[in-house]
Amino acid sequence: MDKVAYPADAIIAVTYRCDARCQMCNIWQIEPQEHLTVEDYAKVPSTLRDVNISGGEAFMRKDIVDIVKAVHDKCDGPRIVISTNGFRTEQVVTRMEALRKSIPDIGIGVSLDGIGEIHDKIRGIKNAYDKTLKTLQALKEREFKNVRIGFTAMNDNAQEMKKVYDLAQSFGFQFTTAVAQNSEIYFSTQKNEQVQDGVLADALGYVIKKELLSYHPKRWMRAYFESGTLLFNEEKRRLLKCRAGIDFFYLAPEGLVYPCLTIPSSMGDLKGHTFEEIWQSDTADKVRREIDGCEKCWMICTARSALKQHLPTALTWIAKEKIKRHLGN
C-alpha cells in the first residue's frame, strides 16, 4: 500500500445533540455519543487548512471553546468555521468572543432557510426565525467579520433563497447554499428529494449573477460551485471528481473517521488510535478504492480541494460568465 498524503479539509462533528427538529435532518434522533475529549481532537492531522466544526448543535458542548482551540493550535492556524442554528444567542456570542481573543479570524456559519414562518417550518421549532435573526444581529453588533448565512434548499423553501441572499447582503455577511442531502451517518435520513429544477435554477441563477457581479474572487468561486449544485440536482453527477478520503474526512462525535458525510464506511476509530494509523491503514485504503468516482453528493466540503486543483477550468468559466452577466445575458 502506497502512503497517502494527509488531508487539508475536514468536517468535525462534536455532538449529535441538537435543539432543532429540521425537515431535512434527523441527527437529533441519534443517541448522543460524545466519546472524544479535547485531547482526542488534538489528534487531527496538522495538514488541515479548512475545518468546519459542526454538530448537531456545536454550541451545546460546554467545552466547544477548548475543542476549537485544540484543533487550531494543532494545525497551526487553519481556517475554522463553526456551524450553528443560532438558537442560543448568548452561548454563541459569548463563546465566539472567547475564541476571538486567540483566533481573530474565527468564522461562524448560521443556518437560515427562509424568512419568518418558512424558517420555523423547516427547522421545526416555534420562533426559530426570531432566535436566528437575534444571533445574526448580535454578531453584526459585535463586529464579527467572518460570518456566513447558510441556506439549505428544498422544495418547501427554494423560492426563499433570493430573500435570504438579500438579507445576508444587508448584513454584510457571506452567503452559502446547498441542496438537502441524504446520509445514514450524518443527516440520518434518506427522504430528501430532488429540488424542482426550474425553481432551483431561478433561485441559484439570481445568486450566481449577484456573486459574479461582485468584486470578490471568493464569491466568483462560489458562483462556480453553485453551477455544480445545479448540475448535480438536474443530472445527479458532479462537476468535478470527488476527493473524499484523500483530501477530506468527516470525524463523527463517537470518534469514527469517514471519507465524507454521506459514505457509511468507517476508516477507523480515533479513540485509541492516532490519525496517522487510521489514514494509512489497509482499511482506509480499501475504502478509498471502493468509493473512487463516487457521485453521491455535491457539497463544498468535498469540492473545495477539487476546485483548487482545477483552478484554470474554474477561472475560464468565471471569465465567460462574468462577461455574459455584464452584458445583461
CSV table of C-alpha atoms in Angstrom, one decimal:
chain,number,residue,atom,x,y,z
A,1,MET,CA,0.0,0.0,0.0
A,2,ASP,CA,1.4,3.4,-1.0
A,3,LYS,CA,1.3,6.1,1.6
A,4,VAL,CA,-1.5,8.6,1.1
A,5,ALA,CA,-0.9,12.4,1.6
A,6,TYR,CA,-2.7,13.8,4.7
A,7,PRO,CA,-5.9,15.8,4.1
A,8,ALA,CA,-6.3,19.5,4.1
A,9,ASP,CA,-10.1,19.7,4.7
A,10,ALA,CA,-12.4,18.2,7.3
A,11,ILE,CA,-15.8,18.4,9.0
A,12,ILE,CA,-15.6,17.7,12.7
A,13,ALA,CA,-18.9,17.0,14.3
A,14,VAL,CA,-18.6,17.4,18.1
A,15,THR,CA,-22.1,16.2,19.1
A,16,TYR,CA,-25.3,14.7,17.8
A,17,ARG,CA,-27.3,16.7,20.3
A,18,CYS,CA,-29.5,19.4,18.6
A,19,ASP,CA,-32.3,21.7,19.7
A,20,ALA,CA,-33.8,21.9,16.2
A,21,ARG,CA,-36.1,19.4,14.6
A,22,CYS,CA,-35.3,20.0,10.9
A,23,GLN,CA,-37.3,18.6,8.0
A,24,MET,CA,-34.1,17.6,6.2
A,25,CYS,CA,-32.1,16.2,9.1
A,26,ASN,CA,-32.8,13.7,11.9
A,27,ILE,CA,-29.4,13.9,13.6
A,28,TRP,CA,-31.1,14.9,16.8
A,29,GLN,CA,-32.6,11.4,16.9
A,30,ILE,CA,-29.2,9.7,17.2
A,31,GLU,CA,-28.1,8.7,20.6
A,32,PRO,CA,-25.5,11.2,22.0
A,33,GLN,CA,-22.0,9.7,21.8
A,34,GLU,CA,-19.6,12.4,22.7
A,35,HIS,CA,-16.7,10.0,23.3
A,36,LEU,CA,-13.9,12.3,22.3
A,37,THR,CA,-12.0,14.5,24.7
A,38,VAL,CA,-10.3,17.8,23.9
A,39,GLU,CA,-7.0,15.7,23.8
A,40,ASP,CA,-8.6,13.4,21.2
A,41,TYR,CA,-9.5,16.3,18.9
A,42,ALA,CA,-5.9,17.4,19.1
A,43,LYS,CA,-5.0,14.2,17.2
A,44,VAL,CA,-6.3,15.6,13.9
A,45,PRO,CA,-3.6,16.0,11.2
A,46,SER,CA,-1.6,19.2,11.3
A,47,THR,CA,-2.1,19.4,7.5
A,48,LEU,CA,-5.7,20.7,7.8
A,49,ARG,CA,-6.2,24.1,6.3
A,50,ASP,CA,-10.1,24.3,6.3
A,51,VAL,CA,-12.1,23.0,9.2
A,52,ASN,CA,-15.8,23.1,9.8
A,53,ILE,CA,-16.8,22.4,13.4
A,54,SER,CA,-20.3,21.1,13.4
A,55,GLY,CA,-23.0,19.0,15.2
A,56,GLY,CA,-25.8,18.6,15.9
A,57,GLU,CA,-25.6,22.0,17.5
A,58,ALA,CA,-21.9,22.6,18.2
A,59,PHE,CA,-22.5,25.2,20.9
A,60,MET,CA,-24.3,22.7,23.1
A,61,ARG,CA,-20.9,21.3,24.0
A,62,LYS,CA,-19.7,23.1,27.1
A,63,ASP,CA,-16.0,22.5,26.0
A,64,ILE,CA,-16.5,23.8,22.5
A,65,VAL,CA,-14.0,26.7,23.0
A,66,ASP,CA,-11.3,24.2,24.2
A,67,ILE,CA,-12.0,21.9,21.3
A,68,VAL,CA,-11.7,24.6,18.7
A,69,LYS,CA,-8.5,26.0,20.3
A,70,ALA,CA,-7.0,22.4,20.3
A,71,VAL,CA,-7.7,22.0,16.6
A,72,HIS,CA,-6.5,25.5,15.8
A,73,ASP,CA,-3.2,25.0,17.7
A,74,LYS,CA,-2.5,21.5,16.3
A,75,CYS,CA,-3.0,22.7,12.7
A,76,ASP,CA,-1.1,26.0,13.1
A,77,GLY,CA,-4.0,28.3,12.3
A,78,PRO,CA,-6.3,26.8,9.8
A,79,ARG,CA,-9.4,28.5,8.6
A,80,ILE,CA,-12.1,27.4,11.1
A,81,VAL,CA,-15.9,27.9,10.8
A,82,ILE,CA,-18.3,26.8,13.4
A,83,SER,CA,-21.8,25.8,12.2
A,84,THR,CA,-24.8,26.7,14.3
A,85,ASN,CA,-28.6,27.1,14.0
A,86,GLY,CA,-28.2,30.3,16.0
A,87,PHE,CA,-31.0,29.5,18.5
A,88,ARG,CA,-28.7,30.1,21.6
A,89,THR,CA,-27.7,33.7,21.1
A,90,GLU,CA,-26.0,34.2,24.5
A,91,GLN,CA,-24.0,31.0,24.3
A,92,VAL,CA,-23.0,31.6,20.7
A,93,VAL,CA,-21.8,35.2,21.2
A,94,THR,CA,-20.1,34.5,24.5
A,95,ARG,CA,-18.1,31.6,23.1
A,96,MET,CA,-17.3,33.3,19.9
A,97,GLU,CA,-16.0,36.3,21.9
A,98,ALA,CA,-13.8,33.9,23.9
A,99,LEU,CA,-12.5,32.3,20.7
A,100,ARG,CA,-11.8,35.6,19.0
A,101,LYS,CA,-9.3,36.6,21.7
A,102,SER,CA,-6.9,33.9,20.4
A,103,ILE,CA,-8.3,33.2,16.9
A,104,PRO,CA,-9.1,36.7,15.5
A,105,ASP,CA,-10.5,35.4,12.2
A,106,ILE,CA,-12.7,32.6,13.7
A,107,GLY,CA,-15.7,32.1,11.4
A,108,ILE,CA,-19.3,31.2,12.1
A,109,GLY,CA,-22.0,29.8,9.7
A,110,VAL,CA,-25.6,30.5,10.8
A,111,SER,CA,-28.3,28.4,9.2
A,112,LEU,CA,-31.3,30.3,7.8
A,113,ASP,CA,-33.7,28.6,5.4
A,114,GLY,CA,-36.3,31.2,4.8
A,115,ILE,CA,-37.9,34.4,6.2
A,116,GLY,CA,-40.3,34.2,9.1
A,117,GLU,CA,-42.6,31.2,9.3
A,118,ILE,CA,-40.9,29.4,6.5
A,119,HIS,CA,-37.7,29.1,8.6
A,120,ASP,CA,-39.8,28.0,11.6
A,121,LYS,CA,-41.4,25.3,9.5
A,122,ILE,CA,-38.1,24.0,8.0
A,123,ARG,CA,-36.4,23.9,11.4
A,124,GLY,CA,-39.4,22.5,13.3
A,125,ILE,CA,-39.2,25.0,16.1
A,126,LYS,CA,-41.5,27.8,17.1
A,127,ASN,CA,-39.9,31.3,16.8
A,128,ALA,CA,-36.8,29.7,15.1
A,129,TYR,CA,-36.5,32.7,12.8
A,130,ASP,CA,-36.6,35.2,15.6
A,131,LYS,CA,-33.9,33.3,17.5
A,132,THR,CA,-31.7,33.0,14.5
A,133,LEU,CA,-32.1,36.7,13.5
A,134,LYS,CA,-31.3,37.8,17.0
A,135,THR,CA,-28.0,35.9,16.8
A,136,LEU,CA,-27.2,37.4,13.4
A,137,GLN,CA,-27.9,40.9,14.8
A,138,ALA,CA,-25.7,40.2,17.8
A,139,LEU,CA,-22.8,39.1,15.6
A,140,LYS,CA,-23.2,42.2,13.5
A,141,GLU,CA,-23.2,44.5,16.5
A,142,ARG,CA,-20.1,42.9,17.9
A,143,GLU,CA,-18.4,43.4,14.5
A,144,PHE,CA,-17.6,39.7,13.7
A,145,LYS,CA,-16.2,39.8,10.2
A,146,ASN,CA,-16.1,36.1,9.2
A,147,VAL,CA,-19.9,35.4,9.2
A,148,ARG,CA,-21.9,33.4,6.7
A,149,ILE,CA,-25.5,32.6,6.3
A,150,GLY,CA,-26.1,29.0,5.2
A,151,PHE,CA,-29.2,28.1,3.2
A,152,THR,CA,-30.3,24.5,2.7
A,153,ALA,CA,-32.5,24.3,-0.4
A,154,MET,CA,-35.5,22.0,-0.6
A,155,ASN,CA,-38.8,22.1,-2.4
A,156,ASP,CA,-40.5,23.7,0.5
A,157,ASN,CA,-38.2,26.7,0.6
A,158,ALA,CA,-36.2,27.1,-2.6
A,159,GLN,CA,-38.3,30.1,-3.6
A,160,GLU,CA,-37.0,31.8,-0.4
A,161,MET,CA,-33.3,31.7,-1.4
A,162,LYS,CA,-33.3,35.2,-3.0
A,163,LYS,CA,-34.7,36.8,0.1
A,164,VAL,CA,-32.2,35.1,2.4
A,165,TYR,CA,-29.4,36.0,0.0
A,166,ASP,CA,-30.5,39.7,0.1
A,167,LEU,CA,-30.7,39.5,3.9
A,168,ALA,CA,-27.1,38.3,4.0
A,169,GLN,CA,-26.0,41.1,1.8
A,170,SER,CA,-27.9,43.7,4.0
A,171,PHE,CA,-25.8,42.4,7.0
A,172,GLY,CA,-22.6,42.4,5.0
A,173,PHE,CA,-22.3,38.6,5.6
A,174,GLN,CA,-21.3,35.9,3.2
A,175,PHE,CA,-24.0,33.6,1.7
A,176,THR,CA,-23.6,29.8,1.1
A,177,THR,CA,-26.2,27.3,-0.1
A,178,ALA,CA,-26.5,23.6,-0.8
A,179,VAL,CA,-29.3,21.2,-1.7
A,180,ALA,CA,-30.5,19.0,1.1
A,181,GLN,CA,-28.6,15.7,1.0
A,182,ASN,CA,-29.2,12.2,2.3
A,183,SER,CA,-26.9,10.4,4.7
A,184,GLU,CA,-27.1,7.5,7.0
A,185,ILE,CA,-24.3,8.6,9.3
A,186,TYR,CA,-24.8,12.4,9.4
A,187,PHE,CA,-28.3,13.7,8.4
A,188,SER,CA,-29.8,10.3,9.4
A,189,THR,CA,-32.3,10.4,6.6
A,190,GLN,CA,-32.9,9.1,3.1
A,191,LYS,CA,-36.0,11.1,2.5
A,192,ASN,CA,-34.6,14.3,1.0
A,193,GLU,CA,-35.9,14.7,-2.6
A,194,GLN,CA,-34.5,16.4,-5.7
A,195,VAL,CA,-35.5,20.1,-5.8
A,196,GLN,CA,-37.7,21.1,-8.8
A,197,ASP,CA,-35.2,22.0,-11.5
A,198,GLY,CA,-36.9,25.2,-12.6
A,199,VAL,CA,-37.4,26.6,-9.1
A,200,LEU,CA,-33.8,25.9,-8.1
A,201,ALA,CA,-32.4,27.2,-11.4
A,202,ASP,CA,-34.3,30.5,-10.9
A,203,ALA,CA,-33.1,30.9,-7.3
A,204,LEU,CA,-29.5,29.9,-8.0
A,205,GLY,CA,-29.4,31.9,-11.2
A,206,TYR,CA,-30.1,35.0,-9.1
A,207,VAL,CA,-27.4,34.2,-6.6
A,208,ILE,CA,-24.8,33.2,-9.3
A,209,LYS,CA,-25.4,36.5,-11.1
A,210,LYS,CA,-25.0,38.6,-8.0
A,211,GLU,CA,-21.9,36.8,-7.0
A,212,LEU,CA,-20.3,37.1,-10.4
A,213,LEU,CA,-21.0,40.9,-10.5
A,214,SER,CA,-19.2,41.3,-7.1
A,215,TYR,CA,-15.6,42.4,-6.8
A,216,HIS,CA,-14.6,39.4,-4.6
A,217,PRO,CA,-12.8,36.4,-6.2
A,218,LYS,CA,-14.0,34.2,-3.4
A,219,ARG,CA,-17.6,35.0,-4.4
A,220,TRP,CA,-16.8,34.2,-8.0
A,221,MET,CA,-15.6,30.8,-7.0
A,222,ARG,CA,-18.8,30.3,-5.0
A,223,ALA,CA,-20.8,31.1,-8.2
A,224,TYR,CA,-18.8,28.3,-10.0
A,225,PHE,CA,-19.6,25.9,-7.1
A,226,GLU,CA,-23.3,26.7,-7.4
A,227,SER,CA,-23.2,25.9,-11.1
A,228,GLY,CA,-22.2,22.5,-9.9
A,229,THR,CA,-25.1,22.4,-7.5
A,230,LEU,CA,-27.5,22.9,-10.5
A,231,LEU,CA,-25.7,20.2,-12.4
A,232,PHE,CA,-25.9,17.7,-9.6
A,233,ASN,CA,-29.6,18.5,-8.9
A,234,GLU,CA,-30.5,18.1,-12.5
A,235,GLU,CA,-28.3,15.2,-13.6
A,236,LYS,CA,-27.0,13.6,-10.3
A,237,ARG,CA,-23.4,14.0,-11.4
A,238,ARG,CA,-20.6,16.1,-10.0
A,239,LEU,CA,-19.0,19.0,-11.8
A,240,LEU,CA,-15.6,17.7,-10.5
A,241,LYS,CA,-14.4,14.4,-9.3
A,242,CYS,CA,-14.8,13.7,-5.6
A,243,ARG,CA,-11.7,13.7,-3.3
A,244,ALA,CA,-13.3,12.3,-0.2
A,245,GLY,CA,-11.0,10.1,1.8
A,246,ILE,CA,-8.0,11.7,0.1
A,247,ASP,CA,-8.2,15.5,0.7
A,248,PHE,CA,-11.1,15.4,3.1
A,249,PHE,CA,-12.6,13.4,6.0
A,250,TYR,CA,-15.5,13.5,8.4
A,251,LEU,CA,-15.0,12.9,12.1
A,252,ALA,CA,-18.1,11.8,13.9
A,253,PRO,CA,-18.8,12.5,17.6
A,254,GLU,CA,-18.1,8.9,18.7
A,255,GLY,CA,-14.7,9.1,17.1
A,256,LEU,CA,-15.2,7.3,13.8
A,257,VAL,CA,-13.3,8.7,10.8
A,258,TYR,CA,-15.3,8.6,7.5
A,259,PRO,CA,-14.3,9.6,4.0
A,260,CYS,CA,-17.2,12.1,3.9
A,261,LEU,CA,-20.6,12.8,5.4
A,262,THR,CA,-22.6,10.5,3.0
A,263,ILE,CA,-20.5,7.3,2.9
A,264,PRO,CA,-21.1,5.0,5.9
A,265,SER,CA,-17.7,3.2,5.5
A,266,SER,CA,-15.6,3.9,8.6
A,267,MET,CA,-11.8,4.1,8.0
A,268,GLY,CA,-11.0,3.7,11.7
A,269,ASP,CA,-11.7,4.9,15.3
A,270,LEU,CA,-9.8,7.9,16.6
A,271,LYS,CA,-10.5,6.8,20.2
A,272,GLY,CA,-7.4,4.6,21.0
A,273,HIS,CA,-5.6,5.3,17.7
A,274,THR,CA,-3.6,8.1,16.1
A,275,PHE,CA,-4.9,9.7,13.0
A,276,GLU,CA,-1.9,8.6,11.1
A,277,GLU,CA,-2.6,4.9,12.0
A,278,ILE,CA,-6.1,5.3,10.6
A,279,TRP,CA,-5.3,7.2,7.5
A,280,GLN,CA,-2.5,4.9,6.3
A,281,SER,CA,-4.3,1.7,7.3
A,282,ASP,CA,-5.4,-1.2,5.0
A,283,THR,CA,-9.0,-0.4,5.9
A,284,ALA,CA,-8.7,3.2,4.8
A,285,ASP,CA,-7.0,2.1,1.6
A,286,LYS,CA,-9.9,-0.3,0.9
A,287,VAL,CA,-12.5,2.4,1.5
A,288,ARG,CA,-10.7,4.7,-1.0
A,289,ARG,CA,-10.8,2.0,-3.7
A,290,GLU,CA,-14.4,1.3,-3.1
A,291,ILE,CA,-15.6,4.9,-3.3
A,292,ASP,CA,-13.4,6.0,-6.2
A,293,GLY,CA,-15.5,8.0,-8.7
A,294,CYS,CA,-18.4,8.4,-6.2
A,295,GLU,CA,-21.3,10.7,-7.3
A,296,LYS,CA,-23.4,10.5,-4.1
A,297,CYS,CA,-23.3,14.3,-3.3
A,298,TRP,CA,-22.1,17.7,-4.3
A,299,MET,CA,-21.1,19.7,-1.2
A,300,ILE,CA,-18.4,22.3,-0.7
A,301,CYS,CA,-16.5,20.1,1.8
A,302,THR,CA,-15.6,17.5,-0.8
A,303,ALA,CA,-15.5,20.0,-3.7
A,304,ARG,CA,-13.1,22.6,-2.3
A,305,SER,CA,-9.9,20.8,-2.9
A,306,ALA,CA,-11.1,19.7,-6.4
A,307,LEU,CA,-11.9,23.4,-7.2
A,308,LYS,CA,-8.3,24.3,-6.2
A,309,GLN,CA,-6.9,21.6,-8.4
A,310,HIS,CA,-9.0,22.7,-11.4
A,311,LEU,CA,-8.5,26.4,-10.9
A,312,PRO,CA,-7.9,27.1,-14.7
A,313,THR,CA,-11.2,25.5,-15.6
A,314,ALA,CA,-13.0,27.4,-12.9
A,315,LEU,CA,-11.4,30.7,-13.9
A,316,THR,CA,-12.3,30.1,-17.6
A,317,TRP,CA,-15.9,29.5,-16.6
A,318,ILE,CA,-15.9,32.6,-14.4
A,319,ALA,CA,-14.5,34.8,-17.1
A,320,LYS,CA,-17.1,33.7,-19.7
A,321,GLU,CA,-20.0,34.0,-17.2
A,322,LYS,CA,-18.9,37.4,-15.9
A,323,ILE,CA,-18.9,38.8,-19.5
A,324,LYS,CA,-22.3,37.4,-20.1
A,325,ARG,CA,-23.7,38.9,-16.9
A,326,HIS,CA,-22.1,42.3,-17.6
A,327,LEU,CA,-23.7,42.3,-21.0
A,328,GLY,CA,-27.0,41.6,-19.3
A,329,ASN,CA,-27.5,38.0,-20.5
